[in-house]
CSV table of C-alpha atoms in Angstrom, one decimal:
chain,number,residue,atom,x,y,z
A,1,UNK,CA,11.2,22.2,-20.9
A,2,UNK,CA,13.8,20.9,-18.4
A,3,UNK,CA,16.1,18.3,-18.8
A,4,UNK,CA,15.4,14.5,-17.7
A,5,UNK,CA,17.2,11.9,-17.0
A,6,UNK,CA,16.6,8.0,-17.2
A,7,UNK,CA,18.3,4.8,-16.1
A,8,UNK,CA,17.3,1.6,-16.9
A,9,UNK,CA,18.2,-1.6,-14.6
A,10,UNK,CA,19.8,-3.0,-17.8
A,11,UNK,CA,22.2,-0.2,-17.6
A,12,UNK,CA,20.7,1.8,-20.3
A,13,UNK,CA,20.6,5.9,-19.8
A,14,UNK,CA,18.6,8.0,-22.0
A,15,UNK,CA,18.0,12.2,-21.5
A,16,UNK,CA,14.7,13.4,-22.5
A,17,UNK,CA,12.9,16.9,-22.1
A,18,UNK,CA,10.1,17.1,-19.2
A,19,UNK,CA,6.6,18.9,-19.3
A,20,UNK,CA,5.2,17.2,-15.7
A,21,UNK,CA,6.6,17.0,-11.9
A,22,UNK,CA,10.0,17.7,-11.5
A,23,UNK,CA,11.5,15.7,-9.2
A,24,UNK,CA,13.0,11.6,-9.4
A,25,UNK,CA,11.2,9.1,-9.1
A,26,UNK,CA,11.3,5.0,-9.3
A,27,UNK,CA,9.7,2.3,-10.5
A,28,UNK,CA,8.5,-0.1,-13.0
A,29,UNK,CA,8.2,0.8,-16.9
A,30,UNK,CA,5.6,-0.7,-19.0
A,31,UNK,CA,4.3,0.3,-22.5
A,32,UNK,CA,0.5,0.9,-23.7
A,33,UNK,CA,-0.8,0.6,-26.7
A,34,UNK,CA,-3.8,2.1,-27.1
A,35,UNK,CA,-4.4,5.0,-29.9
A,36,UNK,CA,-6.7,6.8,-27.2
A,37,UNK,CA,-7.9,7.0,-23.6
A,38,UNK,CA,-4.4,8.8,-22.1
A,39,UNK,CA,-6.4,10.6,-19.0
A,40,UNK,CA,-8.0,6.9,-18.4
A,41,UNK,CA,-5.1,5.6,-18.5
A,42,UNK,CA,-2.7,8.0,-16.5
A,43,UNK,CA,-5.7,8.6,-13.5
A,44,UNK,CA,-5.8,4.5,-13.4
A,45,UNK,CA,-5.2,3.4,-9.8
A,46,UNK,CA,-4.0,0.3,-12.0
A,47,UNK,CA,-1.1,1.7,-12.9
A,48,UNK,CA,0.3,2.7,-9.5
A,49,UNK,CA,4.0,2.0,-9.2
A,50,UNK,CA,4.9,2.4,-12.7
A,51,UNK,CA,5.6,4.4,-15.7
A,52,UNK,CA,3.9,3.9,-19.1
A,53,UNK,CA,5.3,4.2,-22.3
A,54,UNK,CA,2.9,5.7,-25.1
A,55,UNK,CA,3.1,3.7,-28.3
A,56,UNK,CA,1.0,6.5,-29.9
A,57,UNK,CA,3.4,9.3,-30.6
A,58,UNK,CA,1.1,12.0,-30.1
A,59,UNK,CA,-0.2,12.5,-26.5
A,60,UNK,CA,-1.8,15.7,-25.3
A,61,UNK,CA,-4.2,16.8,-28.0
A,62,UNK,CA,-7.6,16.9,-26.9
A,63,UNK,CA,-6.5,17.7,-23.3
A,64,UNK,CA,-8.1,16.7,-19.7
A,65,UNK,CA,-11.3,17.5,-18.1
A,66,UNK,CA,-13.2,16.3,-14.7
A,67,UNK,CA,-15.6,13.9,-16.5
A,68,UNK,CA,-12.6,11.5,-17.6
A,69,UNK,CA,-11.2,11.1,-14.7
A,70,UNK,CA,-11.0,7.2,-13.7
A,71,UNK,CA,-10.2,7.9,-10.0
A,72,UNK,CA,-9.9,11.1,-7.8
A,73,UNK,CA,-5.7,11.7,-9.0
A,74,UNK,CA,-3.1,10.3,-11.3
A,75,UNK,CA,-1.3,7.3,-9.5
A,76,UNK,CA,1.9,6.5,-12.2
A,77,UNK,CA,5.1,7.5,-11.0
A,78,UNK,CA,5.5,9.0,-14.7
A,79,UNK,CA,4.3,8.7,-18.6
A,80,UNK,CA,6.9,9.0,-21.5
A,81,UNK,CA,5.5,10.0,-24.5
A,82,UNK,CA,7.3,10.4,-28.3
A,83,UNK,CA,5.1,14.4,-28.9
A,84,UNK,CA,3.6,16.1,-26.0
A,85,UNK,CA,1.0,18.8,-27.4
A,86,UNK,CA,0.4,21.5,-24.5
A,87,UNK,CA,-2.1,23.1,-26.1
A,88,UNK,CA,-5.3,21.0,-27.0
A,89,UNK,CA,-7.8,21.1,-28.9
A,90,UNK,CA,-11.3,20.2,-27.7
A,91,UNK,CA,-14.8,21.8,-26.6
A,92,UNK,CA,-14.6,19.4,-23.6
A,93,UNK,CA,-10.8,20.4,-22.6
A,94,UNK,CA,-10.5,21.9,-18.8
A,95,UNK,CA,-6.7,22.0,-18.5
A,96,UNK,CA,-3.4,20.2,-20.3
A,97,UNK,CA,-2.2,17.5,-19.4
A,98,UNK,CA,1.0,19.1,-18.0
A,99,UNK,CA,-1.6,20.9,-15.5
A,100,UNK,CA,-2.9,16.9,-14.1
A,101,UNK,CA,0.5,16.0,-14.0
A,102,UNK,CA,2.2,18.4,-12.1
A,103,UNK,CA,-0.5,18.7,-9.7
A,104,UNK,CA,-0.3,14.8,-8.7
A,105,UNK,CA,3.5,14.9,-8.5
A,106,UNK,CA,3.4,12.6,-11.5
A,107,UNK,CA,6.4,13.2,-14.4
A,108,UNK,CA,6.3,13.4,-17.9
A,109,UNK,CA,8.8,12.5,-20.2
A,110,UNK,CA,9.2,13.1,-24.1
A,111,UNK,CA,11.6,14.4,-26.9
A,112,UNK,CA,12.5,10.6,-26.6
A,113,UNK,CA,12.3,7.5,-28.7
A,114,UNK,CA,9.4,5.4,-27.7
A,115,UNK,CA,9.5,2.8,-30.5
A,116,UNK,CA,13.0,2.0,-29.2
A,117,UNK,CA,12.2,1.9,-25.7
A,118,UNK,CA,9.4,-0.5,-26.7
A,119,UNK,CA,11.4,-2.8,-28.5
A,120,UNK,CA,13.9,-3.0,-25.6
A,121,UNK,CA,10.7,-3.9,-22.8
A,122,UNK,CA,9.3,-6.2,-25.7
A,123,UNK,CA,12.7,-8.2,-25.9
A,124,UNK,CA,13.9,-7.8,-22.0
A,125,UNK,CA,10.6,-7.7,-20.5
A,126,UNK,CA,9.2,-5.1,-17.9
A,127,UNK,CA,11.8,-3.7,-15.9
A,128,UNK,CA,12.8,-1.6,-12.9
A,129,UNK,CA,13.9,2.4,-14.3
A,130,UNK,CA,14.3,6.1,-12.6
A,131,UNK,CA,13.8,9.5,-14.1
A,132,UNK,CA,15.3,12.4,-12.7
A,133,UNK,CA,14.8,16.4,-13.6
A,134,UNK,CA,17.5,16.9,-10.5
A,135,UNK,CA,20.5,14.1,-10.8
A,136,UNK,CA,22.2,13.5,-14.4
A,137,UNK,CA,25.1,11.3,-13.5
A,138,UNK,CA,24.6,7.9,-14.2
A,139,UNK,CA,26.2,6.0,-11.3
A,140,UNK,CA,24.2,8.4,-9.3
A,141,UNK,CA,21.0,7.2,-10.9
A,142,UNK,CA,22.5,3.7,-10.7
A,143,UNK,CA,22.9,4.0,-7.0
A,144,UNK,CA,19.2,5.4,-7.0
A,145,UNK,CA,17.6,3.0,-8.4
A,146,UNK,CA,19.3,-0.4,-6.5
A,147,UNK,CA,18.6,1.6,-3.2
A,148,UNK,CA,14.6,1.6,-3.9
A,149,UNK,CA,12.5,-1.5,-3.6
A,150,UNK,CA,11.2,-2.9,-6.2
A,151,UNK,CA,7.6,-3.0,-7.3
A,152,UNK,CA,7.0,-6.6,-6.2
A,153,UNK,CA,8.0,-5.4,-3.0
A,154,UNK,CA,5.4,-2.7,-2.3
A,155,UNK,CA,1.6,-3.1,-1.3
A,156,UNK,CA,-0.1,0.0,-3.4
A,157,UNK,CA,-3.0,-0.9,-2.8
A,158,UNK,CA,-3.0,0.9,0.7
A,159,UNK,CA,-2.3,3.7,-1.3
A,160,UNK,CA,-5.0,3.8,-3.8
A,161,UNK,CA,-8.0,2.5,-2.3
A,162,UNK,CA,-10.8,4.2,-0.2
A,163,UNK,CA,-10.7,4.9,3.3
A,164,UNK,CA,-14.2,5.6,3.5
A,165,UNK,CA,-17.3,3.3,2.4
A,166,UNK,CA,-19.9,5.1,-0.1
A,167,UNK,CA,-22.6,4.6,-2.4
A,168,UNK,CA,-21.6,5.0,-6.0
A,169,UNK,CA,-24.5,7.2,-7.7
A,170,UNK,CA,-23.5,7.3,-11.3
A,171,UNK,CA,-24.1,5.2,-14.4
A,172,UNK,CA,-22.9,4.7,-17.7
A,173,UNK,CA,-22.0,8.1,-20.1
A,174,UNK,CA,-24.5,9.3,-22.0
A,175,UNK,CA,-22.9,10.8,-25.3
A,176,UNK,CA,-26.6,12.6,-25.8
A,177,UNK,CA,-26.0,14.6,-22.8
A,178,UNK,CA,-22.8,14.2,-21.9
A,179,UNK,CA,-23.3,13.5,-18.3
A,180,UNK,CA,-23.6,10.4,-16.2
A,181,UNK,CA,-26.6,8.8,-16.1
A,182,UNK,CA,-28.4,7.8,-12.8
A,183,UNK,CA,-28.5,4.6,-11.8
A,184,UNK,CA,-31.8,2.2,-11.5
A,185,UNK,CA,-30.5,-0.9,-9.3
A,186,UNK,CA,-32.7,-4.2,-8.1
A,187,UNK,CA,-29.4,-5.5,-6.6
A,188,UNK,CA,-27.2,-4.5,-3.8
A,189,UNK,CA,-23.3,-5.6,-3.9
A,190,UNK,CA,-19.8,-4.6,-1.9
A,191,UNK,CA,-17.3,-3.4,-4.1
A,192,UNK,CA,-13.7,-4.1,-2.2
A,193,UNK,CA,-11.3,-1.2,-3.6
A,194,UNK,CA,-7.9,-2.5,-4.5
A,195,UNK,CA,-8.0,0.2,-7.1
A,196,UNK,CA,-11.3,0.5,-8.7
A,197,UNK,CA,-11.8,2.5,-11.9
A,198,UNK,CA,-14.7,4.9,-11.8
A,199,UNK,CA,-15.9,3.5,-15.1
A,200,UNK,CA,-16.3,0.0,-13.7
A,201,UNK,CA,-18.0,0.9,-11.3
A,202,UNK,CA,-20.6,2.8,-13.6
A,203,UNK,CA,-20.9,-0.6,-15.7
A,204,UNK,CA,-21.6,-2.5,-12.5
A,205,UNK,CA,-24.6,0.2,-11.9
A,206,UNK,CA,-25.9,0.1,-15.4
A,207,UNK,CA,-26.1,-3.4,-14.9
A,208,UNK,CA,-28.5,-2.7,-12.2
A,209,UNK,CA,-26.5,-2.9,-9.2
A,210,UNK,CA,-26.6,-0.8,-6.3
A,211,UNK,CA,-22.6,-0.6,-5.5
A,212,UNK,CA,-21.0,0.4,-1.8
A,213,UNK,CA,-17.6,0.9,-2.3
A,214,UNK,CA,-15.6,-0.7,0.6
A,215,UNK,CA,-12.1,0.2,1.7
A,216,UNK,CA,-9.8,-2.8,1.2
A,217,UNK,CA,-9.0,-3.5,5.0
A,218,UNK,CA,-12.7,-4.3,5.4
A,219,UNK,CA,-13.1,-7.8,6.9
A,220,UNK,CA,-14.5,-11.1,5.5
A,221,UNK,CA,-16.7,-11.7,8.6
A,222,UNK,CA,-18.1,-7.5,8.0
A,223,UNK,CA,-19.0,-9.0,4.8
A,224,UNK,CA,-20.2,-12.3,5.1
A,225,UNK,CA,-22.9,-10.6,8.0
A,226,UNK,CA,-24.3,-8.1,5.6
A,227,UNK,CA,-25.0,-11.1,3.3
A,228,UNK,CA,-26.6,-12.7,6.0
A,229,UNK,CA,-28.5,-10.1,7.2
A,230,UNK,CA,-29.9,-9.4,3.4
A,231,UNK,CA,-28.2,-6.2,3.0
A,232,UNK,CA,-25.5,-7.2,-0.1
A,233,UNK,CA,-26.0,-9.8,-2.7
A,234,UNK,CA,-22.5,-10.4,-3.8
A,235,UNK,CA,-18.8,-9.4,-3.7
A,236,UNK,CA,-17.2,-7.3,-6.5
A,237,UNK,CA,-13.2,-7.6,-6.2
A,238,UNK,CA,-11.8,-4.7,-8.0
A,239,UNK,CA,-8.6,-4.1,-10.1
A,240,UNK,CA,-5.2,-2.8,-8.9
A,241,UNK,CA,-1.4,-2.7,-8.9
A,242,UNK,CA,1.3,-4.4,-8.2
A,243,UNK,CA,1.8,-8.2,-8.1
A,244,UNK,CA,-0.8,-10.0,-6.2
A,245,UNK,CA,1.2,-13.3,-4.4
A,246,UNK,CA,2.1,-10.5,-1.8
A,247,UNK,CA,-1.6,-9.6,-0.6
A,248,UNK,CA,-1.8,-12.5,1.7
A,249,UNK,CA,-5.1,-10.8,4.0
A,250,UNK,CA,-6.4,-9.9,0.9
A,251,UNK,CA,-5.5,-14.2,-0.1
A,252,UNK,CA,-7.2,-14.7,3.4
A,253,UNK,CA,-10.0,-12.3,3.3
A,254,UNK,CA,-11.6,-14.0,-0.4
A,255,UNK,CA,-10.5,-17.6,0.9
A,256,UNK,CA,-13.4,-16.9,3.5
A,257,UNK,CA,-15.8,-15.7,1.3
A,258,UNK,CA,-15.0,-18.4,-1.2
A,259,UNK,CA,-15.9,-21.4,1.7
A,260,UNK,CA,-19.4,-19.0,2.5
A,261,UNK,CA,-20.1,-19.4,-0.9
A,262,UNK,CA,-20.5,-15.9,-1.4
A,263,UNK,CA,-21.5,-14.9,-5.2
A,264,UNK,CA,-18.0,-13.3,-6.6
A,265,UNK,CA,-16.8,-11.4,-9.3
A,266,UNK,CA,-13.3,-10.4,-9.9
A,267,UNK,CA,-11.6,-8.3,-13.0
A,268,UNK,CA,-7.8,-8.4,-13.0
A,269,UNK,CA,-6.2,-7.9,-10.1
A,270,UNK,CA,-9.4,-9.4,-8.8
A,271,UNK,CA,-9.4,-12.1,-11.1
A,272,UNK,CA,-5.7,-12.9,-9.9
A,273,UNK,CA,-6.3,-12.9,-6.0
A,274,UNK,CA,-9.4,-15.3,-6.8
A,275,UNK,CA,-6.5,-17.7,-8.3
A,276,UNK,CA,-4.5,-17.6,-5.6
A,277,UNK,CA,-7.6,-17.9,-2.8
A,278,UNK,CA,-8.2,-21.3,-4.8
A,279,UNK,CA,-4.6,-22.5,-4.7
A,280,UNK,CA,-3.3,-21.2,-7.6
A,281,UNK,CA,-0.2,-18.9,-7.9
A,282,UNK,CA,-0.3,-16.2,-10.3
A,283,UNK,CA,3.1,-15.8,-12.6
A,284,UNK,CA,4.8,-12.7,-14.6
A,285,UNK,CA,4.3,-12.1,-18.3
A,286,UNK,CA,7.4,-10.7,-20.0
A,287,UNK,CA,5.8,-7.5,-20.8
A,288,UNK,CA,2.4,-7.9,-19.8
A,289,UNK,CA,-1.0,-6.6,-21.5
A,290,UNK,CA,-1.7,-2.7,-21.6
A,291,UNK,CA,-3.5,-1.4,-24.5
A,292,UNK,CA,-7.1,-0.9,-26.1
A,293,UNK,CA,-6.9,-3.8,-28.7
A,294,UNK,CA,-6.3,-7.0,-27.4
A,295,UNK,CA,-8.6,-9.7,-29.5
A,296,UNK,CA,-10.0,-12.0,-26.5
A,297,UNK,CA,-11.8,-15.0,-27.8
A,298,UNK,CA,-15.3,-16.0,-25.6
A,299,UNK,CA,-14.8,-19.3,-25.7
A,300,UNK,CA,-18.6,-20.2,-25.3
A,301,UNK,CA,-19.7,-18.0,-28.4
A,302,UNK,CA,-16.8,-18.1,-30.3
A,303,UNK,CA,-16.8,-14.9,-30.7
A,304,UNK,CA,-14.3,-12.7,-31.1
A,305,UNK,CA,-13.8,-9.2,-28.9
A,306,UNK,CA,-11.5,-6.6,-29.0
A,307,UNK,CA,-10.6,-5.2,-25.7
A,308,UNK,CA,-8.6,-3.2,-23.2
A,309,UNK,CA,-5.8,-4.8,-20.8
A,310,UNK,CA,-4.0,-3.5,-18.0
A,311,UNK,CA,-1.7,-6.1,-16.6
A,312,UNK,CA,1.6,-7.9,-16.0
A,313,UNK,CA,0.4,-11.3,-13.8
A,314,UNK,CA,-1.5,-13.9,-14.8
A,315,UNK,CA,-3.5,-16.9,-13.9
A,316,UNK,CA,-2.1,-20.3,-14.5
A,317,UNK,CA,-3.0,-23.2,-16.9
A,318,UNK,CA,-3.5,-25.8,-14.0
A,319,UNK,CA,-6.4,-23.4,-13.0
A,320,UNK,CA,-9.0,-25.8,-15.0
A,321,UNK,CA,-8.8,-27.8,-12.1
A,322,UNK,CA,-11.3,-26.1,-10.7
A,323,UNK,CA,-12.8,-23.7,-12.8
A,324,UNK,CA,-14.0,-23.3,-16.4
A,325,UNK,CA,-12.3,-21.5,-18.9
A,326,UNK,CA,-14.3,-18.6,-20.7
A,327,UNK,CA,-12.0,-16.4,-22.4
A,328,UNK,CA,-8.9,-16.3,-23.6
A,329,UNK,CA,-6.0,-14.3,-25.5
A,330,UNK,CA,-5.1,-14.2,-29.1
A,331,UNK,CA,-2.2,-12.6,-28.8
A,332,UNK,CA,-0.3,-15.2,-26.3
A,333,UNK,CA,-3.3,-17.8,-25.5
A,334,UNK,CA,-3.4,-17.1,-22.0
A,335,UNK,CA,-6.5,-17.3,-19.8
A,336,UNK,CA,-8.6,-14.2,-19.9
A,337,UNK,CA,-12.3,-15.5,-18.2
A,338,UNK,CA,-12.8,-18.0,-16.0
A,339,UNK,CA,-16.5,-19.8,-14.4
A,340,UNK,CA,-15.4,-21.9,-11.3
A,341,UNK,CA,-17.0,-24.9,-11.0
A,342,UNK,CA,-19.9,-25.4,-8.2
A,343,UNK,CA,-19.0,-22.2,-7.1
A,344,UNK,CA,-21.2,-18.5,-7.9
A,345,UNK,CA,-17.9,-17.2,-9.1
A,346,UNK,CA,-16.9,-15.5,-12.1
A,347,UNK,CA,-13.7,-13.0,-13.2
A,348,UNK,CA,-12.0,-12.0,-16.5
A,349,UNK,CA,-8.4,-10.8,-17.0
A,350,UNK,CA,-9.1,-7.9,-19.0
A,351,UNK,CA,-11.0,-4.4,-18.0
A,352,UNK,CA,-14.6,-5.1,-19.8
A,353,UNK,CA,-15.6,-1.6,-18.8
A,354,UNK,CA,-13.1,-0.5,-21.4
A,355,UNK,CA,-13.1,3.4,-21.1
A,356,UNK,CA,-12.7,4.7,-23.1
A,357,UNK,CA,-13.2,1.8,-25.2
A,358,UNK,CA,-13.5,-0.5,-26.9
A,359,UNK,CA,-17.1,-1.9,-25.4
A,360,UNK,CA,-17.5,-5.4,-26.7
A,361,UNK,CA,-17.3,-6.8,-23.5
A,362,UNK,CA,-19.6,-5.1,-21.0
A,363,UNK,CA,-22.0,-7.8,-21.0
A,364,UNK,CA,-20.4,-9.3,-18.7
A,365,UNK,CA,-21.3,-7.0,-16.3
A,366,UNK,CA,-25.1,-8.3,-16.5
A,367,UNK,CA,-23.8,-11.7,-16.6
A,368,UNK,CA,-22.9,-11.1,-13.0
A,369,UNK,CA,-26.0,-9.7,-12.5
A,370,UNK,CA,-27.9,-12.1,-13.4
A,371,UNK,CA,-25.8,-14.6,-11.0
A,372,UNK,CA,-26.7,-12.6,-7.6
């Protein structure tokens, strides 16, 4: 393993060992606390922009494979993790994750203190950082990292999502088999890809939806003509990165569809840009959600569900203005679901899909089903 280098925009440097991409790279570091799911998590189009801190000190065991992929590459600029195991151990195992890494251009990181580096994002917030296999002097890293823009300044979702529409033609996992199942549809929707994980769109399937993935730049009017013509019942509006108050077609493009009454659904970033179509500016959380055991409350049933998060802006307070509250968050109270009023609209905060788990909230995926 090579040396690595990282600076912090506090002015913290730390040296590491790496086992991904060599190179330098910039951008935003976050920490995740789920105990499994890494290959979700690292091949989440989510998570473009940034690097994500491990909480669970041993990363690498059961290595990657094809199946768990969530989109076609890894998108984080890097992962830091306490352990790396390169060689797994698992009947399903294609390659380590050194192998994934290196081939997207994507660093890893470890021999380092996570649980320190956690407690500095948890008191400081999310911040800006660079790692470096090639540059080791500090004011050199400094100089770096003031010279790159920062991840509010960047639209990645050019960069992760589609470029081509197509017909997504797989279902949920079937642990019997272990393959996908096929889908059986009775409703036809547009997915808009600001990101999309593969595993939401198998939920939306299951749910018994035929789903056309669309790339981003497709227009409202494009849309709102293959409603009219019968050929789409409803918009999905995917997850993503980065911070949504700078998407203003995307702001434009939903406004539209909002006025058409067009039946939406939005998860995360989704559920942010719907926000902000109505009026309502998104704000940053000190250190955002990311992790596979959040407790959201359904405020309807009372009930309470465990699930997974990926996400550093939320929805503000004022937003029961015109929409319903549905869910919220233990941890911090923030909204998680929202109904709008007089409106066939519906979104949630978190990723309900949750590969690769927990799975209390995939109902909602009918629920939107059931709205079309």
């Amino acid at each position: 393993m090579t040396k690595v280098s990282l600076y912090f925009e506090n002015g913290l440097m730390l040296e590491a060992k790496s086992f991904g991409a060599e190179g330098t790279s910039v951008g935003e570091i976050v920490f995740n606390t789920s105990l499994t799911g890494y290959q979700e998590i690292v091949t989440d189009p989510s998570y473009a922009g940034q690097f994500v801190t491990f909480t669970m000190p041993e990363i690498g065991n059961v290595g990657c494979n094809a199946q768990d992929m969530e989109s076609k590459r890894a998108h984080c600029k890097g992962i830091i993790v306490r352990s790396y195991q390169d060689r797994p151990s698992n009947f399903r195992s294609q390659e380590p994750l050194s192998a994934l890494l290196k081939k997207n251009n994507v660093l890893g990181i470890t021999e380092i203190d996570t649980r320190f580096i956690t407690k500095i994002l948890r008191e400081e917030g999310a911040m800006m950082m660079v790692a470096s296999t090639q540059i080791h002097e500090k004011d050199a890293l400094k100089k770096v990292l003031e010279s790159s823009p920062r991840i509010e300044e960047i639209n990645y979702i050019e960069q992760v999502s589609t470029k081509e529409a197509y017909v997504h033609t797989e279902a949920r996992y079937s642990t019997d088999t272990f393959t996908y199942n096929a889908p059986r549809t009775t409703k036809r929707i547009i997915a808009l890809d600001f990101g999309v994980k593969r595993n939401i769109l198998n939920e939306l399937t299951h749910a018994g939806m035929e789903v056309t993935v669309v790339p981003n730049s497709m227009s409202a009017d494009d849309i709102i003509a293959k409603i009219d013509a019968k050929e789409c019942d409803g918009v999905f509006l995917s997850n993503g990165p980065g911070d949504p108050l700078i998407l203003k077609e995307e702001q434009e493009k939903i406004k539209k569809l909002i006025a058409r009454k067009v039946p939406l659904f939005g998860i995360c970033l989704g559920h942010q840009l719907l926000s902000i179509a109505h009026g309502y500016d998104t704000f940053k959380l000190q250190f955002g959600h990311h992790g596979g055991n959040h407790p959201v409350v359904n405020v309807r049933t009372n009930r309470v569900e465990i699930t997974a998060q990926n996400h550093n802006y939320n929805v503000p307070e004022n937003i029961t203005e015109v929409a319903t509250v549905t869910h919220m968050n233990l941890f911090d109270n923030t909204i998680e679901g929202l109904k709008y009023n007089d409106s066939p609209i519906m979104s949630v905060q978190h990723h309900p899909e949750a590969s690769s788990g927990p799975h209390e909230s995939a109902y909602i995926f009918g629920e939107f089903a059931k709205m079309l």
